[in-house]
Amino acid sequence: MSSPAADPPVGNHPASPPSGAVRKPADIDLLRIDDQLTSDERLVRDTVRDFTADRIQPHIADWFETGTIPGDLMPELGKLGVLGMHLTGYGCAGMGAVAYGVACRELEAADSGLRSMVSVQGSLAMFPIWKYGSGEQKTQWLPPMAAGEAVGCFGLTEPDHGSDPAGMSTRARRDGSDWLLSGTKMWITNGSIADIAVVWASTDEGVRGFLVPRGEPGFTTSDIHKKLALRASITSELHFDEVRLPADAVLPGVTGLKGPLSCLGEARFGIIWGATGAARACYECAVEYARTREQFGRPIGGFQLTQSKLAWMASDLVRAQLLALHLGRLKEAGPLRPDQVSLGKMTCVRTAIDIARQARTILGANGITLEYPVIRHANNLEAVLTYEGTQEIHELTIGEAITGLAAYR
Ligand SMILES: Cc1cc2nc3c(=O)[nH]c(=O)nc-3n(C[C@H](O)[C@H](O)[C@H](O)COP(=O)(O)OP(=O)(O)OC[C@H]3O[C@@H](n4cnc5c(N)ncnc54)[C@H](O)[C@@H]3O)c2cc1C
């Protein structure tokens, strides 16, 4: 019997390089899952990847360090065609779920803050207008939002009501034909740069969504600072003090929490894919580092302990990628159930955090600097684990689907 080292290559792998030689970087994509994408989906991938290489990667470490992201990126993202790209009409690209997922993956391979910017615009601000808005609301807001000329945000979370939005204190009451809106929303992505806020408030009729333009008397914002995750992303508080809104500010098509929850379902789908992008970036960085960093007279990638880490990172990554692709194809065939979305979000984000932390160990001390992307992704993913439903809330959603027993209270 021959030794393992002498075995011929198997499967669809390229021939093994000569002993001691290092494979080309492309070879670390072990399963080539992207071969399953259509040519249109691959075009989306390459276009977004080129954009991030040119426009984001050279600056992102500085933006993260200084806690900023340029507002003028939004029109560029509009030109790229990724804002509301899974919606139809009104200047939206009307692409499939997998194409949208691939775009989110490539954006988040650059930074979770960038993907958040796009997710909030397309899935949390444009989607409710597209799905539940009046004809006038759609015509007024969707074309400029798709172009990135108008920025949207989504206000659901409050200081005292995060995982349990049903208890929200923000209230809208009728005053003649107008509405008066009062309350505070917290942790709102893009809040202070938004031209239009989609705000969910309790009313006598149940939870309703309101379109609140920037500058309305009584509507103010303040940014949240000292974040150590998602630093290249604006996070704000929204304050409403008896803001008077006309009757047509309400989204006519939905009443109840199913409104905001359906938007979160859309955005969580983008996170499922996005997390695989952050994970892939960490994996690729760790592989490259392991091949070149030498200790004890040889590349650290030549040590079995490092190879064990890399092998498990590769295994975890392809499982998350396959899950994302499967959920994407399922979504193209029909709507995903909330528990399916929860399974994807929980699994892919948790996997990405594990990969990022493992990559960080491989980089040693360099793993904690912004010279490499790994600690930035690892920190970002801590926020991604919490927003759009914490890991625990997704566990409860999955647990309820499995047992038929709700355990939230
Ligand atoms: C960077 C960032 C951006 C965000 N952007 C937005 C945005 O644009 N719009 C928006 O509306 N919100 C946004 N959020 C808010 C986010 O969705 C909330 O933080 C999230 O829903 C959790 O709420 P919370 O932070 O109040 O935590 P809590 O709800 O207070 O939870 C604290 C802990 O208790 C656990 N917990 C709560 N209930 C249960 C239970 N029944 N069983 C077991 N454990 C439980 C949670 O899982 C968590 O571990 C953002 C948050 C961050 C960090």
Coordinates of C-alpha atoms and ligand atoms in Angstrom, one line a residue:
M1 CA 0.0 0.0 0.0
S2 CA 1.3 3.4 -0.9
S3 CA 1.8 6.1 1.7
P4 CA -0.8 8.9 1.7
A5 CA 1.8 11.4 0.4
A6 CA 2.2 9.3 -2.7
D7 CA -1.5 8.9 -3.5
P8 CA -2.6 10.4 -6.8
P9 CA -4.9 13.4 -6.8
V10 CA -8.6 12.5 -6.6
G11 CA -11.9 14.2 -7.5
N12 CA -11.8 17.5 -9.4
H13 CA -8.8 18.9 -7.7
P14 CA -5.9 20.2 -9.8
A15 CA -2.9 17.9 -9.8
S16 CA -0.9 18.1 -6.5
P17 CA 2.0 20.6 -6.7
P18 CA 5.5 19.2 -6.4
S19 CA 6.5 18.3 -2.8
G20 CA 7.2 21.5 -0.8
A21 CA 5.5 23.8 -3.4
V22 CA 2.6 26.0 -2.3
R23 CA -0.7 25.8 -4.2
K24 CA -2.1 28.9 -5.9
P25 CA -4.5 31.0 -3.7
A26 CA -7.5 30.0 -5.8
D27 CA -7.0 26.4 -4.8
I28 CA -8.1 27.1 -1.2
D29 CA -11.7 27.3 -2.5
L30 CA -11.9 23.6 -2.0
L31 CA -15.5 22.8 -3.2
R32 CA -15.9 25.6 -5.8
I33 CA -19.4 26.2 -4.7
D34 CA -19.6 29.3 -6.9
D35 CA -19.6 27.0 -9.9
Q36 CA -23.3 26.4 -9.0
L37 CA -24.0 30.1 -9.6
T38 CA -25.6 31.3 -12.9
S39 CA -23.5 33.5 -15.2
D40 CA -25.7 36.5 -14.1
E41 CA -25.0 35.7 -10.4
R42 CA -21.2 35.4 -11.1
L43 CA -21.4 38.8 -12.9
V44 CA -22.9 40.3 -9.8
R45 CA -20.2 38.7 -7.7
D46 CA -17.4 40.0 -9.9
T47 CA -18.9 43.5 -10.2
V48 CA -19.3 44.0 -6.5
R49 CA -15.9 42.4 -5.7
D50 CA -14.2 44.8 -8.1
F51 CA -16.1 47.7 -6.5
T52 CA -15.0 46.8 -3.0
A53 CA -11.4 46.2 -4.1
D54 CA -11.3 49.6 -5.7
R55 CA -13.4 51.7 -3.5
I56 CA -13.6 50.1 0.0
Q57 CA -10.6 47.9 0.7
P58 CA -8.0 50.6 0.5
H59 CA -9.8 52.8 3.1
I60 CA -11.8 50.5 5.3
A61 CA -9.3 50.1 8.1
D62 CA -9.1 53.9 8.4
W63 CA -12.8 54.3 8.4
F64 CA -13.1 51.6 11.1
E65 CA -10.4 53.2 13.2
T66 CA -12.0 56.7 12.9
G67 CA -15.5 55.4 13.2
T68 CA -16.8 56.8 10.0
I69 CA -18.2 55.7 6.6
P70 CA -18.5 58.3 3.8
G71 CA -22.1 59.3 3.1
D72 CA -21.3 59.7 -0.5
L73 CA -20.9 56.0 -0.9
M74 CA -24.7 55.7 -1.1
P75 CA -25.0 57.1 -4.7
E76 CA -22.1 54.9 -5.7
L77 CA -23.8 51.9 -4.3
G78 CA -26.9 53.0 -6.2
K79 CA -24.9 53.1 -9.5
L80 CA -23.6 49.7 -8.6
G81 CA -27.2 48.5 -8.6
V82 CA -27.3 46.9 -5.2
L83 CA -29.8 49.1 -3.4
G84 CA -33.1 47.3 -3.4
M85 CA -31.7 45.0 -6.0
H86 CA -34.1 42.1 -5.1
L87 CA -37.2 44.4 -5.6
T88 CA -38.9 45.0 -8.9
G89 CA -39.9 48.3 -10.6
Y90 CA -39.2 51.8 -9.4
G91 CA -35.6 51.7 -10.6
C92 CA -34.8 48.5 -8.7
A93 CA -32.8 45.7 -10.4
G94 CA -35.3 42.9 -9.8
M95 CA -32.7 40.2 -9.3
G96 CA -33.1 36.8 -7.7
A97 CA -32.5 35.9 -4.0
V98 CA -29.1 34.3 -4.8
A99 CA -27.9 37.3 -6.7
Y100 CA -28.8 39.5 -3.8
G101 CA -27.1 37.1 -1.4
V102 CA -24.0 37.0 -3.5
A103 CA -23.9 40.9 -3.5
C104 CA -24.3 40.9 0.3
R105 CA -21.5 38.3 0.6
E106 CA -19.1 40.3 -1.4
L107 CA -20.0 43.6 0.4
E108 CA -19.5 41.9 3.8
A109 CA -16.2 40.3 2.7
A110 CA -15.1 44.0 2.7
D111 CA -16.9 45.0 5.9
S112 CA -20.1 44.2 7.8
G113 CA -20.7 48.0 8.1
L114 CA -20.9 48.3 4.3
R115 CA -23.3 45.3 4.0
S116 CA -25.4 46.8 6.8
M117 CA -25.6 50.1 4.9
V118 CA -27.0 48.2 1.9
S119 CA -29.2 45.8 3.8
V120 CA -30.9 48.6 5.8
Q121 CA -31.5 50.6 2.7
G122 CA -32.9 47.8 0.5
S123 CA -34.5 45.4 3.0
L124 CA -35.5 47.5 6.0
A125 CA -36.3 50.8 4.4
M126 CA -37.2 50.2 0.7
F127 CA -38.9 46.8 1.3
P128 CA -41.7 48.0 3.6
I129 CA -42.4 50.9 1.2
W130 CA -42.4 48.5 -1.8
K131 CA -44.5 45.9 0.0
Y132 CA -46.9 48.0 2.1
G133 CA -46.7 51.5 0.8
S134 CA -49.3 53.5 -1.3
G135 CA -48.7 54.2 -4.9
E136 CA -47.7 57.7 -4.1
Q137 CA -45.2 56.6 -1.4
K138 CA -43.6 54.2 -3.8
T139 CA -43.3 56.7 -6.5
Q140 CA -41.9 59.4 -4.2
W141 CA -39.3 57.3 -2.4
L142 CA -38.3 54.1 -4.2
P143 CA -36.6 55.6 -7.3
P144 CA -34.3 58.0 -5.4
M145 CA -33.6 55.3 -2.8
A146 CA -32.6 52.8 -5.5
A147 CA -30.3 55.5 -6.9
G148 CA -28.8 56.2 -3.5
E149 CA -29.9 59.8 -3.7
A150 CA -32.2 59.3 -0.7
V151 CA -31.1 57.3 2.4
G152 CA -33.6 55.4 4.5
C153 CA -33.5 53.9 8.0
F154 CA -35.6 51.5 10.0
G155 CA -36.7 52.3 13.5
L156 CA -38.0 49.4 15.6
T157 CA -35.7 48.9 18.6
E158 CA -36.1 51.2 21.6
P159 CA -33.9 51.7 24.7
D160 CA -36.2 49.4 26.8
H161 CA -37.5 47.1 24.0
G162 CA -35.0 45.2 21.9
S163 CA -35.8 41.5 21.5
D164 CA -39.4 42.1 22.5
P165 CA -40.6 44.8 20.2
A166 CA -44.2 44.0 21.0
G167 CA -43.7 46.1 24.2
M168 CA -42.7 49.2 22.3
S169 CA -43.4 52.6 23.9
T170 CA -43.3 54.7 20.8
R171 CA -46.8 55.7 20.2
A172 CA -48.8 57.4 17.4
R173 CA -52.3 58.8 18.1
R174 CA -54.7 60.4 15.8
D175 CA -55.3 64.1 16.0
G176 CA -58.0 65.0 13.4
S177 CA -56.8 63.5 10.2
D178 CA -53.1 63.8 11.3
W179 CA -51.0 61.6 13.5
L180 CA -48.9 62.7 16.5
L181 CA -45.8 60.5 17.0
S182 CA -43.8 60.4 20.2
G183 CA -41.1 58.1 21.5
T184 CA -37.4 57.1 21.1
K185 CA -35.8 54.5 18.8
M186 CA -32.3 53.3 19.5
W187 CA -29.5 51.6 17.7
I188 CA -30.8 52.8 14.3
T189 CA -28.3 52.2 11.4
N190 CA -28.0 55.3 9.2
G191 CA -30.4 57.1 11.5
S192 CA -28.7 60.5 11.4
I193 CA -28.0 60.5 7.6
A194 CA -31.4 59.2 6.6
D195 CA -33.7 61.4 4.5
I196 CA -36.6 59.1 5.4
A197 CA -37.2 57.0 8.6
V198 CA -39.5 54.0 8.5
V199 CA -40.7 54.1 12.1
W200 CA -42.9 51.4 13.8
A201 CA -45.2 52.7 16.5
S202 CA -48.0 51.4 18.5
T203 CA -51.5 52.8 17.8
D204 CA -55.0 52.1 18.9
E205 CA -55.2 49.8 15.8
G206 CA -52.0 47.9 16.6
V207 CA -48.4 48.5 15.3
R208 CA -48.3 50.7 12.2
G209 CA -45.4 51.9 10.1
F210 CA -44.9 55.6 9.5
L211 CA -42.7 57.4 6.9
V212 CA -41.0 60.3 8.8
P213 CA -38.9 62.7 6.6
R214 CA -35.8 64.3 8.1
G215 CA -36.4 67.8 9.4
E216 CA -40.0 67.3 10.6
P217 CA -40.5 69.6 13.6
G218 CA -40.0 67.5 16.8
F219 CA -37.8 64.8 15.0
T220 CA -34.2 64.9 16.1
T221 CA -31.3 62.3 16.0
S222 CA -28.1 61.8 18.0
D223 CA -25.3 59.3 17.1
I224 CA -24.1 56.5 19.3
H225 CA -20.3 56.6 19.8
K226 CA -17.7 54.5 21.5
K227 CA -18.8 51.3 19.6
L228 CA -16.1 48.7 19.2
A229 CA -18.0 46.8 16.5
L230 CA -19.5 48.0 13.2
R231 CA -17.4 51.2 13.6
A232 CA -17.6 51.9 9.8
S233 CA -21.4 52.3 10.2
I234 CA -23.5 55.1 11.6
T235 CA -25.7 54.1 14.5
S236 CA -28.2 56.6 16.0
E237 CA -31.0 57.4 18.3
L238 CA -34.2 58.8 16.8
H239 CA -36.3 61.1 19.1
F240 CA -39.9 62.0 18.3
D241 CA -41.6 64.7 20.3
E242 CA -45.2 65.1 19.2
V243 CA -44.2 64.9 15.6
R244 CA -47.2 65.9 13.5
L245 CA -47.6 63.6 10.4
P246 CA -50.3 63.8 7.7
A247 CA -52.7 60.9 7.3
D248 CA -50.8 59.6 4.3
A249 CA -47.6 59.2 6.3
V250 CA -48.8 55.7 7.4
L251 CA -48.0 52.6 5.4
P252 CA -51.5 51.5 4.4
G253 CA -50.7 47.9 3.6
V254 CA -50.0 46.4 7.0
T255 CA -51.0 46.5 10.7
G256 CA -49.3 44.6 13.4
L257 CA -45.8 43.3 14.2
K258 CA -45.9 41.2 11.0
G259 CA -44.9 44.4 9.2
P260 CA -41.5 44.9 10.8
L261 CA -40.9 41.2 11.2
S262 CA -41.4 40.6 7.5
C263 CA -38.7 43.3 6.8
L264 CA -36.4 41.7 9.2
G265 CA -36.9 38.4 7.4
E266 CA -35.6 40.0 4.2
A267 CA -32.6 41.6 5.9
R268 CA -31.7 38.5 7.8
F269 CA -31.5 36.6 4.5
G270 CA -28.8 39.1 3.5
I271 CA -26.9 38.5 6.7
I272 CA -26.9 34.8 6.1
W273 CA -24.9 35.4 3.0
G274 CA -23.0 38.4 4.3
A275 CA -21.6 36.4 7.2
T276 CA -20.1 33.9 4.8
G277 CA -18.2 36.8 3.1
A278 CA -16.7 38.0 6.4
A279 CA -15.8 34.3 7.2
R280 CA -14.2 33.8 3.8
A281 CA -12.1 37.0 4.1
C282 CA -10.8 35.7 7.5
Y283 CA -10.1 32.3 6.2
E284 CA -8.2 33.6 3.1
C285 CA -6.2 35.9 5.3
A286 CA -5.3 33.1 7.7
V287 CA -4.2 30.8 4.9
E288 CA -2.0 33.4 3.2
Y289 CA -0.5 34.3 6.6
A290 CA 0.1 30.6 7.5
R291 CA 1.9 30.1 4.2
T292 CA 4.3 32.9 4.6
R293 CA 4.9 33.5 8.3
E294 CA 7.9 31.4 9.5
Q295 CA 8.6 30.3 13.0
F296 CA 11.0 27.5 14.1
G297 CA 12.5 27.7 10.6
R298 CA 9.4 26.9 8.6
P299 CA 6.0 28.3 7.6
I300 CA 3.5 28.0 10.4
G301 CA 1.1 26.5 7.9
G302 CA 3.4 23.5 7.9
F303 CA 2.6 22.7 11.5
Q304 CA -0.1 20.1 12.1
L305 CA -1.8 22.3 14.7
T306 CA -2.2 25.1 12.2
Q307 CA -3.4 22.7 9.5
S308 CA -6.0 21.4 11.8
K309 CA -7.3 24.9 12.4
L310 CA -7.3 25.6 8.7
A311 CA -9.0 22.3 7.9
W312 CA -11.9 23.0 10.3
M313 CA -12.2 26.6 9.1
A314 CA -12.5 25.3 5.5
S315 CA -15.1 22.7 6.7
D316 CA -17.1 25.3 8.6
L317 CA -16.9 27.8 5.8
V318 CA -18.2 25.4 3.1
R319 CA -21.1 24.2 5.3
A320 CA -22.2 27.8 5.8
Q321 CA -21.8 28.6 2.1
L322 CA -23.9 25.5 1.2
L323 CA -26.5 26.5 3.7
A324 CA -26.7 30.0 2.3
L325 CA -27.0 28.8 -1.3
H326 CA -29.6 26.2 -0.3
L327 CA -31.7 28.9 1.4
G328 CA -31.2 31.2 -1.5
R329 CA -32.6 28.6 -4.0
L330 CA -35.5 27.8 -1.6
K331 CA -36.3 31.5 -1.4
E332 CA -36.3 31.8 -5.2
A333 CA -38.9 28.9 -5.2
G334 CA -41.1 30.6 -2.6
P335 CA -41.0 32.6 0.7
L336 CA -38.8 31.2 3.4
R337 CA -40.4 30.4 6.8
P338 CA -39.1 32.4 9.8
D339 CA -37.5 29.3 11.3
Q340 CA -35.6 28.7 8.1
V341 CA -34.3 32.2 8.1
S342 CA -33.4 31.9 11.8
L343 CA -31.5 28.7 11.2
G344 CA -29.5 30.3 8.5
K345 CA -28.8 33.6 10.4
M346 CA -27.9 31.8 13.6
T347 CA -25.7 29.2 11.9
C348 CA -23.8 31.4 9.5
V349 CA -23.1 34.2 11.9
R350 CA -22.0 31.8 14.7
T351 CA -19.8 30.0 12.1
A352 CA -18.3 33.3 10.9
I353 CA -17.4 34.3 14.4
D354 CA -15.7 31.0 15.1
I355 CA -13.7 31.3 11.8
A356 CA -12.7 34.9 12.6
R357 CA -11.5 34.0 16.1
Q358 CA -9.6 31.0 14.8
A359 CA -8.0 33.1 12.1
R360 CA -7.0 35.7 14.7
T361 CA -5.0 33.1 16.6
I362 CA -3.1 32.1 13.4
L363 CA -2.1 35.7 12.9
G364 CA -0.6 35.9 16.4
A365 CA 0.0 39.5 17.5
N366 CA -0.8 40.7 13.9
G367 CA -4.2 39.3 14.5
I368 CA -5.1 42.3 16.7
T369 CA -4.1 45.1 14.4
L370 CA -6.1 46.8 11.7
E371 CA -3.2 46.1 9.3
Y372 CA -5.1 42.8 8.7
P373 CA -8.9 42.5 8.3
V374 CA -9.4 39.7 10.9
I375 CA -10.0 41.6 14.1
R376 CA -12.2 44.1 12.3
H377 CA -14.4 41.2 11.0
A378 CA -14.3 39.5 14.4
N379 CA -15.5 42.6 16.2
N380 CA -18.1 43.4 13.6
L381 CA -19.5 40.0 13.8
E382 CA -20.2 40.5 17.5
A383 CA -22.8 43.1 16.5
V384 CA -24.1 41.0 13.6
L385 CA -24.7 38.2 16.2
T386 CA -26.9 40.6 18.2
Y387 CA -28.8 42.7 15.6
E388 CA -31.7 41.4 13.5
G389 CA -32.5 39.0 16.3
T390 CA -30.0 37.8 18.8
Q391 CA -28.6 34.2 18.6
E392 CA -30.9 33.3 21.6
I393 CA -34.0 34.6 19.9
H394 CA -33.2 32.6 16.8
E395 CA -32.7 29.5 19.0
L396 CA -36.1 30.1 20.4
T397 CA -37.7 30.5 16.9
I398 CA -36.1 27.2 15.8
G399 CA -37.0 25.6 19.1
E400 CA -40.6 26.6 18.7
A401 CA -40.7 25.2 15.1
I402 CA -39.2 21.9 16.3
T403 CA -41.4 21.4 19.4
G404 CA -44.5 23.4 18.7
L405 CA -43.8 25.1 22.1
A406 CA -43.1 28.8 22.4
A407 CA -40.5 29.5 25.0
Y408 CA -40.1 33.3 24.7
R409 CA -41.8 34.1 28.0
Ligands
LIG1 C1 -24.7 48.1 15.4 C2 -26.2 47.9 15.6 C3 -27.1 48.3 14.6 C4 -28.5 48.1 14.8 N1 -29.3 48.6 13.8 C5 -30.7 48.6 14.0 C6 -31.6 49.2 13.1 O1 -31.2 49.8 12.1 N2 -32.9 49.3 13.5 C7 -33.4 48.7 14.6 O2 -34.6 48.8 14.8 N3 -32.6 48.1 15.5 C8 -31.2 48.0 15.2 N4 -30.4 47.4 16.1 C9 -30.9 46.9 17.4 C10 -30.9 45.3 17.5 O3 -31.8 44.8 16.6 C11 -31.1 45.0 18.9 O4 -29.9 45.3 19.6 C12 -31.4 43.5 19.1 O5 -32.7 43.3 18.7 C13 -31.3 43.1 20.6 O6 -32.0 44.0 21.4 P1 -31.2 44.5 22.7 O7 -29.9 45.0 22.3 O8 -32.1 45.5 23.4 O9 -31.0 43.3 23.7 P2 -32.1 42.6 24.7 O10 -33.3 42.3 24.0 O11 -32.1 43.4 25.9 O12 -31.3 41.2 25.0 C14 -30.2 41.1 25.9 C15 -29.9 39.6 26.0 O13 -31.0 38.9 26.6 C16 -31.4 37.8 25.7 N5 -32.8 37.6 25.7 C17 -33.8 38.5 25.5 N6 -35.0 37.9 25.6 C18 -34.8 36.6 25.8 C19 -35.6 35.4 26.0 N7 -36.9 35.5 25.9 N8 -34.9 34.3 26.2 C20 -33.6 34.2 26.3 N9 -32.8 35.2 26.1 C21 -33.4 36.4 25.9 C22 -30.9 38.3 24.3 O14 -30.8 37.2 23.5 C23 -29.6 39.0 24.7 O15 -28.6 38.0 24.8 C24 -29.0 47.5 15.9 C25 -28.1 47.0 16.9 C26 -26.7 47.2 16.7 C27 -25.8 46.7 17.8

